[in-house]
Amino acid sequence: MANTLRPYLTCIRNTLTAAMSLQNFPCQDVERHNKPEVEFKTNTELLLNPILICRNEAEKCLIETSINSLRISIKVKQADELENILTKKFLRFLAMRAESFQVLRRKPVQGYDISFLITNQHCEEMNKHRLIDFIVRFMEDIDKEISELKLSVNTRGRLVASEYLKQYT
Amino acid sequence: MILMQPQARAVLQILVNRSRVKQEKPLEIDFHLVEFNDVRYHILSVAKEPHYMTLSLGLPLPAPETVFSGDLPLGAVEAVRGAYGSLAQVKEPPEMGYNLTLRIDLSQLPADEEDCLQVLTKFASVRSVVLGAPLREILKHLAMNTVSPDADRLTALMHRPRESCFLVPQADKVTVIFPMRFKDANDAVLATSFLQEFMEARRTGGLNTAPPCLWSSNPPAELQGVSGLALDANCGFVSIVIFARHVEGDKLERTVWNLSTFHAYVSYHVKCSKAFMHTRMRRRVESLIQVLNRAKPDLEKDKKTAQGRSFKRSV
C-alpha cells in the first residue's frame, strides 16, 4: 500500500511543476473582467488537456490547466463506513475555512472530495515550488489525519466498553 | 468523568445547602431543573413549613408497548417507600406537570455530616429509584434464582422518551435487549464502532466475569412478535446477559443504574468523540496554514553585505 504512495505523489508533483506556468490573461469576452478560465471553460484555445492520475480505483487526482488558472481535484480513499464519515467531516471542515487557505475551493468538483484553485495571482504572491510542496504535504496530511481519527475512535470505543463492563465485576 | 453517576449533582448541591441552613430560619427555595432524557426536577421550600421540602420528579412519555401504572413505572411507589422510609412521604396527587412528589422531612435527617450526605445522595438518585423500579424487581428475583410469577416472557421498559428496551427474564439469567436509535446518521456510524468494541471487550484480562454482550444489526430471535415501530433501530441491537453474580448484594443498585442509562452512556461518549475530533481538526488546519505561509515571501528580509551594510532586496 505504501509503495504506491511515493510514485503517486512524485507524479503529481512533476505534473504540477509543468502545469504551473500561469500568466495574467484578462477575459476575452467581457470588458474589464479577469476570470480564472479553468472554472468557466468557455474558450477551448485557453485550456490544456486535463490529466487524471490514478493510484488505484479508489484514489485519483485530476489536474485541469488553463492560461491563467489551475484546478486540482482529489478523491481520497474511503475503505469503510467509518472512514467515509470521518473523511466527509474533515474535508468539509477544511473547505469551510477555504478563505484562510486561499488556494482551496469551497466546494469540491463533482465526483471528488476536495479541490484547489490556483490562479496567476497566487503564483505572483507565493513561491511556486513552495506552493507545490504545500499541495503535496496537504495530501499526505489528509491521509495521516483520517487514519489517526479512526484510531482515536477505536481506542475510545475500547476504553468505553471496558470501563462499562468493569462496573459489573 | 467516564461513567455517569446516579445522583443528580445539581439536586444534591441544593439539598446539601438547604440541610446546612438551620431549620428554624425560614427559607424560600424554588428550583426547576432538567436532566438528560427529558427528566425534570422541581425543588420547593416555603417559609411557612421550615422543616419540610418538596422534591418533584417529571418523567418523559413512554412508548406504547411499555406499561405504566398511573403515571409511574410499575412498582415505583413501593420502591420509593422502601428506599426513603420515614424520611419522605409520597404526596398524592403529584404536583401539576410532574409524575411524583416527595415531601422530605428535614428534621429527621441524621446529625452526622457523612450520614446526612449519604441520605441526601439517595434523594438525589430518586431518578434511578423510580425509573429502575421494574428492572430492580426482575433483578431481585434473579438474585434468588427465581422468576416473578407475574412477569411476562418479554417485558418492555422505558429507557428513553418514547423508546423502550426489552427484558427476557429467566430463572438463571436475564437478557436485556436495547434497540439503538440515533437521530443523526453520523452518530449512528460512530456508535456502531463503539458497540462492536463491547463485543470484544470481554477478551481483555479481568473481564471474564462481565456480562456477555452481543451486537447485531437485525433484531435478535427473542424479539419475535414485537411491533415494527419498536424495532426500528438504525444502530443495531445490543443484547446483554445478566447472571445472578452481577446482582448480588451491593451490585444490584449499580447494575440497575448502568442498564437504565446504557444508551445515554454510549450517546454521551459519541458526542465526546466528536468534540475531540473537532479539536484535532482545528490543530491540523493551523499546522497546514503554517506550511502555506512559508510559501509567501512577503516579509522582506534585511540582508547584510560583507562590509556590514544592510540593504533591502527589491523584488
Coordinates of C-alpha atoms in Angstrom, one line a residue:
Chain A
M1 CA 0.0 0.0 0.0
A2 CA 2.7 2.4 1.0
N3 CA 4.8 1.5 -2.1
T4 CA 2.4 3.3 -4.4
L5 CA 2.3 6.4 -2.3
R6 CA 5.7 7.8 -3.2
P7 CA 5.4 7.4 -7.0
Y8 CA 1.8 8.8 -6.9
L9 CA 3.0 11.9 -5.1
T10 CA 6.1 12.3 -7.2
C11 CA 4.0 12.1 -10.4
I12 CA 1.6 14.7 -9.1
R13 CA 4.5 17.0 -8.1
N14 CA 6.1 16.7 -11.6
T15 CA 2.8 17.3 -13.3
L16 CA 2.1 20.4 -11.2
T17 CA 5.6 21.8 -11.8
A18 CA 4.9 21.5 -15.5
A19 CA 1.4 22.8 -15.4
M20 CA 2.0 25.8 -13.1
S21 CA 3.1 28.3 -15.7
L22 CA 0.3 30.8 -15.3
Q23 CA 0.1 34.3 -16.6
N24 CA -2.3 37.1 -16.3
F25 CA -5.0 37.0 -19.0
P26 CA -7.9 39.4 -19.0
C27 CA -11.2 38.0 -20.1
Q28 CA -11.7 37.9 -23.9
D29 CA -15.5 38.2 -23.9
V30 CA -16.3 40.7 -21.3
E31 CA -14.5 44.0 -20.8
R32 CA -12.6 44.6 -17.7
H33 CA -13.2 41.1 -16.3
N34 CA -10.4 38.9 -15.2
K35 CA -11.7 35.4 -14.5
P36 CA -10.0 32.0 -13.9
E37 CA -10.5 30.4 -17.2
V38 CA -10.5 26.8 -15.9
E39 CA -13.7 27.4 -14.0
F40 CA -15.7 28.7 -16.9
K41 CA -14.2 26.7 -19.8
T42 CA -15.8 28.9 -22.4
N43 CA -12.8 29.2 -24.8
T44 CA -11.1 26.0 -25.7
E45 CA -8.0 27.7 -27.0
L46 CA -7.2 28.8 -23.5
L47 CA -7.4 25.3 -22.0
L48 CA -4.9 22.5 -21.8
N49 CA -5.8 18.8 -21.7
P50 CA -6.9 17.6 -18.2
I51 CA -4.6 15.0 -16.7
L52 CA -6.0 12.2 -14.5
I53 CA -3.5 10.4 -12.2
C54 CA -4.9 7.3 -10.5
R55 CA -3.3 5.5 -7.7
N56 CA -5.9 2.7 -7.6
E57 CA -9.7 2.6 -8.3
A58 CA -10.5 4.5 -5.1
E59 CA -7.9 7.2 -5.3
K60 CA -7.3 9.6 -8.1
C61 CA -6.2 13.2 -8.8
L62 CA -7.5 15.4 -11.7
I63 CA -5.4 18.3 -12.8
E64 CA -7.0 20.8 -15.2
T65 CA -5.0 23.7 -16.5
S66 CA -5.7 26.9 -18.4
I67 CA -3.7 30.0 -19.3
N68 CA -4.3 31.8 -16.0
S69 CA -5.5 29.2 -13.6
L70 CA -5.1 25.6 -12.4
R71 CA -7.6 23.3 -10.7
I72 CA -6.6 20.2 -8.8
S73 CA -9.3 17.8 -7.6
I74 CA -8.5 14.9 -5.3
K75 CA -10.5 11.8 -4.4
V76 CA -9.4 10.2 -1.1
K77 CA -9.6 6.5 -0.3
Q78 CA -12.5 5.5 1.9
A79 CA -12.4 1.9 3.0
D80 CA -15.4 1.5 5.3
E81 CA -18.4 3.4 6.6
L82 CA -16.5 5.0 9.5
E83 CA -13.7 6.3 7.2
N84 CA -16.4 7.6 4.9
I85 CA -18.0 9.9 7.5
L86 CA -14.6 10.9 9.0
T87 CA -13.3 11.9 5.6
K88 CA -16.5 13.8 4.8
K89 CA -16.4 15.6 8.2
F90 CA -12.7 16.5 7.9
L91 CA -12.8 17.7 4.3
R92 CA -15.9 19.7 4.9
F93 CA -14.2 21.3 7.9
L94 CA -11.3 22.3 5.7
A95 CA -13.5 23.6 2.8
M96 CA -15.4 25.8 5.2
R97 CA -12.1 27.5 6.0
A98 CA -11.2 27.9 2.4
E99 CA -10.7 31.7 2.8
S100 CA -7.8 31.2 5.2
F101 CA -6.2 28.6 2.9
Q102 CA -6.6 30.9 -0.2
V103 CA -5.9 28.3 -2.8
L104 CA -8.7 25.9 -1.6
R105 CA -12.0 25.8 -3.3
R106 CA -15.1 26.0 -1.2
K107 CA -16.9 23.2 -2.9
P108 CA -15.2 20.1 -4.4
V109 CA -15.6 19.4 -8.1
Q110 CA -18.4 16.8 -8.8
G111 CA -17.1 13.3 -8.2
Y112 CA -14.2 14.4 -6.0
D113 CA -13.6 15.0 -2.3
I114 CA -11.7 18.3 -2.3
S115 CA -10.5 20.8 -4.9
F116 CA -7.8 23.5 -5.2
L117 CA -7.9 26.6 -7.5
I118 CA -4.6 28.3 -8.1
T119 CA -4.6 31.5 -10.1
N120 CA -1.8 33.6 -11.5
Q121 CA -2.3 36.0 -8.6
H122 CA -1.3 33.2 -6.2
C123 CA 1.8 32.4 -8.3
E124 CA 2.9 36.0 -8.1
E125 CA 2.4 36.3 -4.4
M126 CA 3.8 32.9 -3.5
N127 CA 6.9 30.9 -4.4
K128 CA 5.8 28.3 -7.0
H129 CA 7.8 25.4 -5.6
R130 CA 6.7 26.0 -2.1
L131 CA 3.1 26.1 -3.3
I132 CA 3.6 22.7 -4.8
D133 CA 5.2 21.5 -1.6
F134 CA 2.1 22.7 0.2
I135 CA -0.3 20.7 -2.1
V136 CA 1.7 17.5 -1.7
R137 CA 2.1 18.0 2.0
F138 CA -1.7 18.6 2.2
M139 CA -2.4 15.3 0.5
E140 CA -0.1 13.4 2.9
D141 CA -1.7 15.2 5.9
I142 CA -5.2 14.3 4.9
D143 CA -4.3 10.6 4.8
K144 CA -2.5 10.8 8.2
E145 CA -5.3 12.7 9.8
I146 CA -8.0 10.3 8.7
S147 CA -6.1 7.3 10.0
E148 CA -5.4 9.0 13.3
L149 CA -9.0 10.0 13.7
K150 CA -10.1 6.4 13.1
L151 CA -7.5 5.1 15.6
S152 CA -8.7 7.6 18.2
V153 CA -12.4 6.5 17.7
N154 CA -11.4 2.8 18.1
T155 CA -9.3 3.4 21.1
R156 CA -12.0 5.4 22.8
G157 CA -14.5 2.7 22.0
R158 CA -12.3 0.1 23.6
L159 CA -11.9 2.2 26.7
V160 CA -15.6 3.0 27.0
A161 CA -16.6 -0.7 26.7
S162 CA -14.1 -1.9 29.2
E163 CA -15.0 0.8 31.8
Y164 CA -18.6 0.0 31.4
L165 CA -18.2 -3.7 31.8
K166 CA -15.8 -3.3 34.8
Q167 CA -18.8 -1.9 36.6
Y168 CA -20.4 -5.3 36.6
T169 CA -17.5 -7.2 38.1
Chain B
M1 CA -15.6 11.5 34.1
I2 CA -16.1 8.4 32.0
L3 CA -19.1 6.9 33.9
M4 CA -22.4 8.5 34.7
Q5 CA -23.4 8.9 38.3
P6 CA -26.9 8.1 39.6
Q7 CA -27.2 11.2 41.7
A8 CA -28.1 14.4 40.0
R9 CA -25.3 16.8 41.1
A10 CA -27.4 20.0 41.0
V11 CA -30.2 18.4 43.1
L12 CA -27.6 17.1 45.6
Q13 CA -26.0 20.6 45.9
I14 CA -29.3 22.2 46.5
L15 CA -30.3 19.6 49.1
V16 CA -26.9 19.9 50.9
N17 CA -27.1 23.7 51.0
R18 CA -30.7 23.5 52.4
S19 CA -29.8 21.0 55.1
R20 CA -26.9 23.1 56.2
V21 CA -29.1 26.1 57.0
K22 CA -30.6 26.0 60.5
Q23 CA -34.1 24.7 60.2
E24 CA -35.6 27.5 62.4
K25 CA -34.6 30.1 59.8
P26 CA -37.4 30.4 57.2
L27 CA -36.0 30.0 53.6
E28 CA -37.7 30.2 50.3
I29 CA -36.3 28.0 47.5
D30 CA -37.8 27.2 44.1
F31 CA -35.7 25.5 41.5
H32 CA -36.6 23.9 38.2
L33 CA -34.0 21.5 36.7
V34 CA -33.8 19.4 33.6
E35 CA -31.6 16.4 33.1
F36 CA -30.7 14.2 30.1
N37 CA -33.5 12.2 28.5
D38 CA -36.2 14.7 29.5
V39 CA -36.3 14.1 33.2
R40 CA -37.3 17.2 35.2
Y41 CA -36.9 18.1 38.9
H42 CA -38.7 20.8 40.9
I43 CA -37.4 21.6 44.4
L44 CA -39.6 23.7 46.6
S45 CA -39.2 25.0 50.2
V46 CA -41.6 27.5 51.7
A47 CA -41.1 29.7 54.7
K48 CA -44.4 28.6 56.3
E49 CA -43.1 25.0 56.7
P50 CA -39.4 25.2 57.6
H51 CA -39.0 21.5 58.3
Y52 CA -40.2 20.3 55.0
M53 CA -39.1 20.3 51.4
T54 CA -40.8 19.0 48.3
L55 CA -39.0 17.3 45.5
S56 CA -41.0 16.6 42.4
L57 CA -39.9 14.3 39.5
G58 CA -41.2 14.7 36.0
L59 CA -40.7 11.8 33.5
P60 CA -41.0 11.7 29.7
L61 CA -43.8 9.8 27.9
P62 CA -43.3 6.1 27.5
A63 CA -43.6 4.2 24.2
P64 CA -46.9 2.4 23.6
E65 CA -45.6 -1.1 24.5
T66 CA -44.3 0.0 27.9
V67 CA -46.8 -0.3 30.7
F68 CA -47.0 2.4 33.3
S69 CA -49.3 2.1 36.4
G70 CA -50.8 5.6 36.8
D71 CA -48.0 7.9 35.6
L72 CA -45.1 5.9 37.0
P73 CA -43.3 2.7 36.1
L74 CA -44.6 -0.4 37.7
G75 CA -43.5 -0.8 41.3
A76 CA -42.1 2.8 41.5
V77 CA -44.2 3.9 44.5
E78 CA -43.2 0.8 46.5
A79 CA -39.6 1.3 45.6
V80 CA -39.6 4.9 46.7
R81 CA -41.3 4.0 50.0
G82 CA -38.7 1.2 50.5
A83 CA -35.7 3.5 49.7
Y84 CA -36.7 6.5 51.8
G85 CA -38.8 5.1 54.6
S86 CA -40.0 7.7 57.1
L87 CA -37.8 10.5 55.8
A88 CA -40.1 11.2 52.8
Q89 CA -43.8 11.0 52.2
V90 CA -45.3 10.5 48.8
K91 CA -47.8 13.2 48.1
E92 CA -50.9 12.2 46.3
P93 CA -51.8 13.7 43.8
P94 CA -48.3 14.7 42.5
E95 CA -47.6 18.3 41.6
M96 CA -49.1 19.6 38.3
G97 CA -47.0 18.6 35.3
Y98 CA -44.9 16.1 37.4
N99 CA -45.2 12.4 37.9
L100 CA -44.1 12.1 41.6
T101 CA -43.9 14.5 44.5
L102 CA -42.0 13.7 47.7
R103 CA -42.3 15.6 51.0
I104 CA -38.9 15.4 52.7
D105 CA -38.8 15.8 56.5
L106 CA -35.6 17.7 57.2
S107 CA -35.8 17.3 61.0
Q108 CA -35.3 13.6 60.6
L109 CA -32.0 13.9 58.7
P110 CA -29.1 12.3 60.7
A111 CA -26.9 14.8 62.6
D112 CA -23.7 13.3 61.4
E113 CA -22.3 15.1 58.3
E114 CA -21.3 11.9 56.4
D115 CA -24.6 10.0 57.1
C116 CA -26.5 13.1 56.1
L117 CA -24.6 13.3 52.9
Q118 CA -25.4 9.6 52.2
V119 CA -29.1 10.1 52.8
L120 CA -29.2 13.2 50.6
T121 CA -27.3 11.4 47.8
K122 CA -30.0 8.8 47.9
F123 CA -32.6 11.5 47.5
A124 CA -30.6 13.0 44.5
S125 CA -30.7 9.5 42.9
V126 CA -34.6 9.4 43.0
R127 CA -34.5 9.1 39.2
S128 CA -32.6 5.8 39.5
V129 CA -35.1 4.6 42.1
V130 CA -38.2 5.5 40.1
L131 CA -37.1 4.6 36.5
G132 CA -35.3 1.5 37.5
A133 CA -38.1 0.1 39.7
P134 CA -39.4 -2.6 37.3
L135 CA -35.9 -3.6 36.4
R136 CA -34.9 -3.8 40.1
E137 CA -37.9 -6.1 40.7
I138 CA -36.9 -8.5 38.0
L139 CA -33.2 -8.5 39.1
K140 CA -34.1 -9.1 42.7
H141 CA -35.9 -12.3 41.6
L142 CA -32.8 -13.2 39.6
A143 CA -30.6 -12.9 42.7
M144 CA -32.8 -15.6 44.2
N145 CA -32.7 -17.7 41.1
T146 CA -36.5 -17.4 40.5
V147 CA -38.8 -15.6 38.1
S148 CA -41.5 -13.3 39.4
P149 CA -44.9 -15.0 38.8
D150 CA -46.4 -12.0 37.1
A151 CA -43.5 -11.2 34.8
D152 CA -44.2 -11.8 31.1
R153 CA -41.9 -13.6 28.8
L154 CA -40.9 -10.3 27.2
T155 CA -41.2 -7.1 29.2
A156 CA -40.8 -3.6 27.8
L157 CA -39.2 -0.9 29.9
M158 CA -38.8 2.8 29.1
H159 CA -35.2 3.9 28.9
R160 CA -35.6 7.0 26.7
P161 CA -38.6 9.2 25.8
R162 CA -40.9 7.1 23.6
E163 CA -38.4 4.3 23.3
S164 CA -38.2 1.0 25.2
C165 CA -35.7 -1.7 25.9
F166 CA -36.8 -5.3 26.2
L167 CA -36.2 -7.8 29.0
V168 CA -36.4 -11.6 28.9
P169 CA -36.4 -12.8 32.5
Q170 CA -35.5 -16.4 33.2
A171 CA -34.6 -18.3 36.4
D172 CA -30.8 -18.2 35.9
K173 CA -30.3 -15.2 33.7
V174 CA -31.9 -12.1 32.3
T175 CA -31.3 -10.9 28.8
V176 CA -31.7 -7.2 28.2
I177 CA -32.1 -6.1 24.5
F178 CA -31.6 -2.5 23.5
P179 CA -32.7 -1.3 20.0
M180 CA -30.2 1.5 19.5
R181 CA -31.6 4.6 17.7
F182 CA -29.7 7.8 16.9
K183 CA -31.2 10.8 15.2
D184 CA -28.0 11.7 13.3
A185 CA -26.7 9.1 10.8
N186 CA -23.0 10.1 11.5
D187 CA -23.6 9.4 15.2
A188 CA -25.0 6.0 14.3
V189 CA -21.9 5.1 12.4
L190 CA -19.6 6.1 15.4
A191 CA -21.8 4.3 17.8
T192 CA -21.7 1.1 15.7
S193 CA -18.0 1.0 16.0
F194 CA -18.3 1.6 19.8
L195 CA -20.8 -1.1 20.2
Q196 CA -18.7 -3.6 18.3
E197 CA -16.0 -3.0 20.8
F198 CA -18.4 -4.1 23.6
M199 CA -18.5 -7.5 22.0
E200 CA -14.7 -7.8 22.0
A201 CA -14.1 -6.1 25.4
R202 CA -14.6 -9.4 27.3
R203 CA -11.4 -10.8 25.8
T204 CA -9.3 -8.3 27.7
G205 CA -7.9 -9.6 31.0
G206 CA -10.0 -9.3 34.1
L207 CA -13.3 -9.0 32.4
N208 CA -14.2 -12.7 32.2
T209 CA -17.0 -12.3 34.7
A210 CA -18.5 -9.3 33.0
P211 CA -21.9 -9.9 31.3
P212 CA -21.6 -11.2 27.7
C213 CA -22.7 -8.6 25.1
L214 CA -23.8 -9.2 21.6
W215 CA -24.4 -6.8 18.8
S216 CA -26.3 -7.5 15.6
S217 CA -27.9 -5.3 13.0
N218 CA -31.0 -7.4 12.8
P219 CA -33.5 -7.9 15.7
P220 CA -32.5 -11.0 17.7
A221 CA -34.8 -14.1 17.9
E222 CA -36.2 -13.1 21.3
L223 CA -37.9 -10.1 19.8
Q224 CA -40.3 -12.2 17.7
G225 CA -43.8 -10.7 17.7
V226 CA -42.9 -7.2 18.7
S227 CA -44.4 -4.4 16.6
G228 CA -42.3 -3.0 13.8
L229 CA -42.1 0.5 15.2
A230 CA -40.4 -0.6 18.3
L231 CA -37.8 -2.5 16.3
D232 CA -36.7 0.4 14.1
A233 CA -33.1 0.8 15.2
N234 CA -30.5 2.5 12.9
C235 CA -27.6 1.3 15.0
G236 CA -28.4 -2.3 15.6
F237 CA -29.4 -4.3 18.7
V238 CA -27.3 -4.9 21.8
S239 CA -28.1 -7.9 24.0
I240 CA -26.6 -8.0 27.5
V241 CA -27.0 -11.2 29.5
I242 CA -27.1 -10.6 33.3
F243 CA -26.4 -13.5 35.6
A244 CA -27.1 -13.8 39.4
R245 CA -23.5 -13.0 40.3
H246 CA -24.0 -9.5 38.8
V247 CA -26.9 -8.6 41.1
E248 CA -25.9 -10.0 44.5
G249 CA -25.8 -7.5 47.4
D250 CA -24.4 -4.1 46.7
K251 CA -24.0 -4.7 43.0
L252 CA -27.8 -4.6 42.4
E253 CA -28.1 -0.8 42.5
R254 CA -25.1 -0.2 40.2
T255 CA -26.4 -2.8 37.7
V256 CA -29.8 -1.2 37.7
W257 CA -28.3 2.3 37.0
N258 CA -25.9 1.0 34.4
L259 CA -28.6 -0.8 32.5
S260 CA -31.1 2.1 32.6
T261 CA -28.5 4.5 31.2
F262 CA -26.8 2.4 28.7
H263 CA -28.0 4.3 25.7
A264 CA -27.3 7.7 27.4
Y265 CA -23.7 6.5 28.2
V266 CA -23.0 5.5 24.6
S267 CA -24.5 8.7 23.2
Y268 CA -22.5 10.8 25.7
H269 CA -19.3 9.2 24.6
V270 CA -20.1 9.6 20.9
K271 CA -20.6 13.3 21.5
C272 CA -17.2 13.5 23.4
S273 CA -15.6 11.8 20.4
K274 CA -17.0 14.4 18.0
A275 CA -15.7 17.2 20.2
F276 CA -12.2 15.6 20.3
M277 CA -12.2 15.2 16.6
H278 CA -13.0 18.9 16.2
T279 CA -10.1 19.8 18.4
R280 CA -7.7 17.6 16.3
M281 CA -9.0 19.0 13.0
R282 CA -8.5 22.6 14.2
R283 CA -4.9 21.8 15.2
R284 CA -4.3 20.2 11.8
V285 CA -5.7 23.3 10.0
E286 CA -3.3 25.5 11.9
S287 CA -0.3 23.4 11.0
L288 CA -1.3 23.4 7.3
I289 CA -1.7 27.2 7.3
Q290 CA 1.8 27.5 8.7
V291 CA 3.1 25.4 5.8
L292 CA 1.3 27.6 3.4
N293 CA 2.7 30.8 5.0
R294 CA 6.1 29.5 4.4
A295 CA 5.4 29.8 0.6
K296 CA 4.9 33.5 0.9
P297 CA 8.0 35.6 0.6
D298 CA 6.1 38.7 1.8
L299 CA 8.5 39.5 4.7
E300 CA 11.3 41.4 3.1
K301 CA 14.4 40.1 4.7
D302 CA 17.2 42.5 5.5
K303 CA 20.4 41.1 4.1
K304 CA 23.8 42.2 5.1
T305 CA 26.7 42.8 2.7
A306 CA 30.3 41.7 3.5
Q307 CA 31.1 45.2 4.8
G308 CA 28.3 45.1 7.3
R309 CA 26.0 47.4 5.5
S310 CA 22.5 46.2 5.2
F311 CA 20.3 46.6 2.1
K312 CA 16.8 45.7 1.3
R313 CA 16.1 43.4 -1.7
S314 CA 13.5 44.9 -4.0
V315 CA 11.8 42.2 -6.0

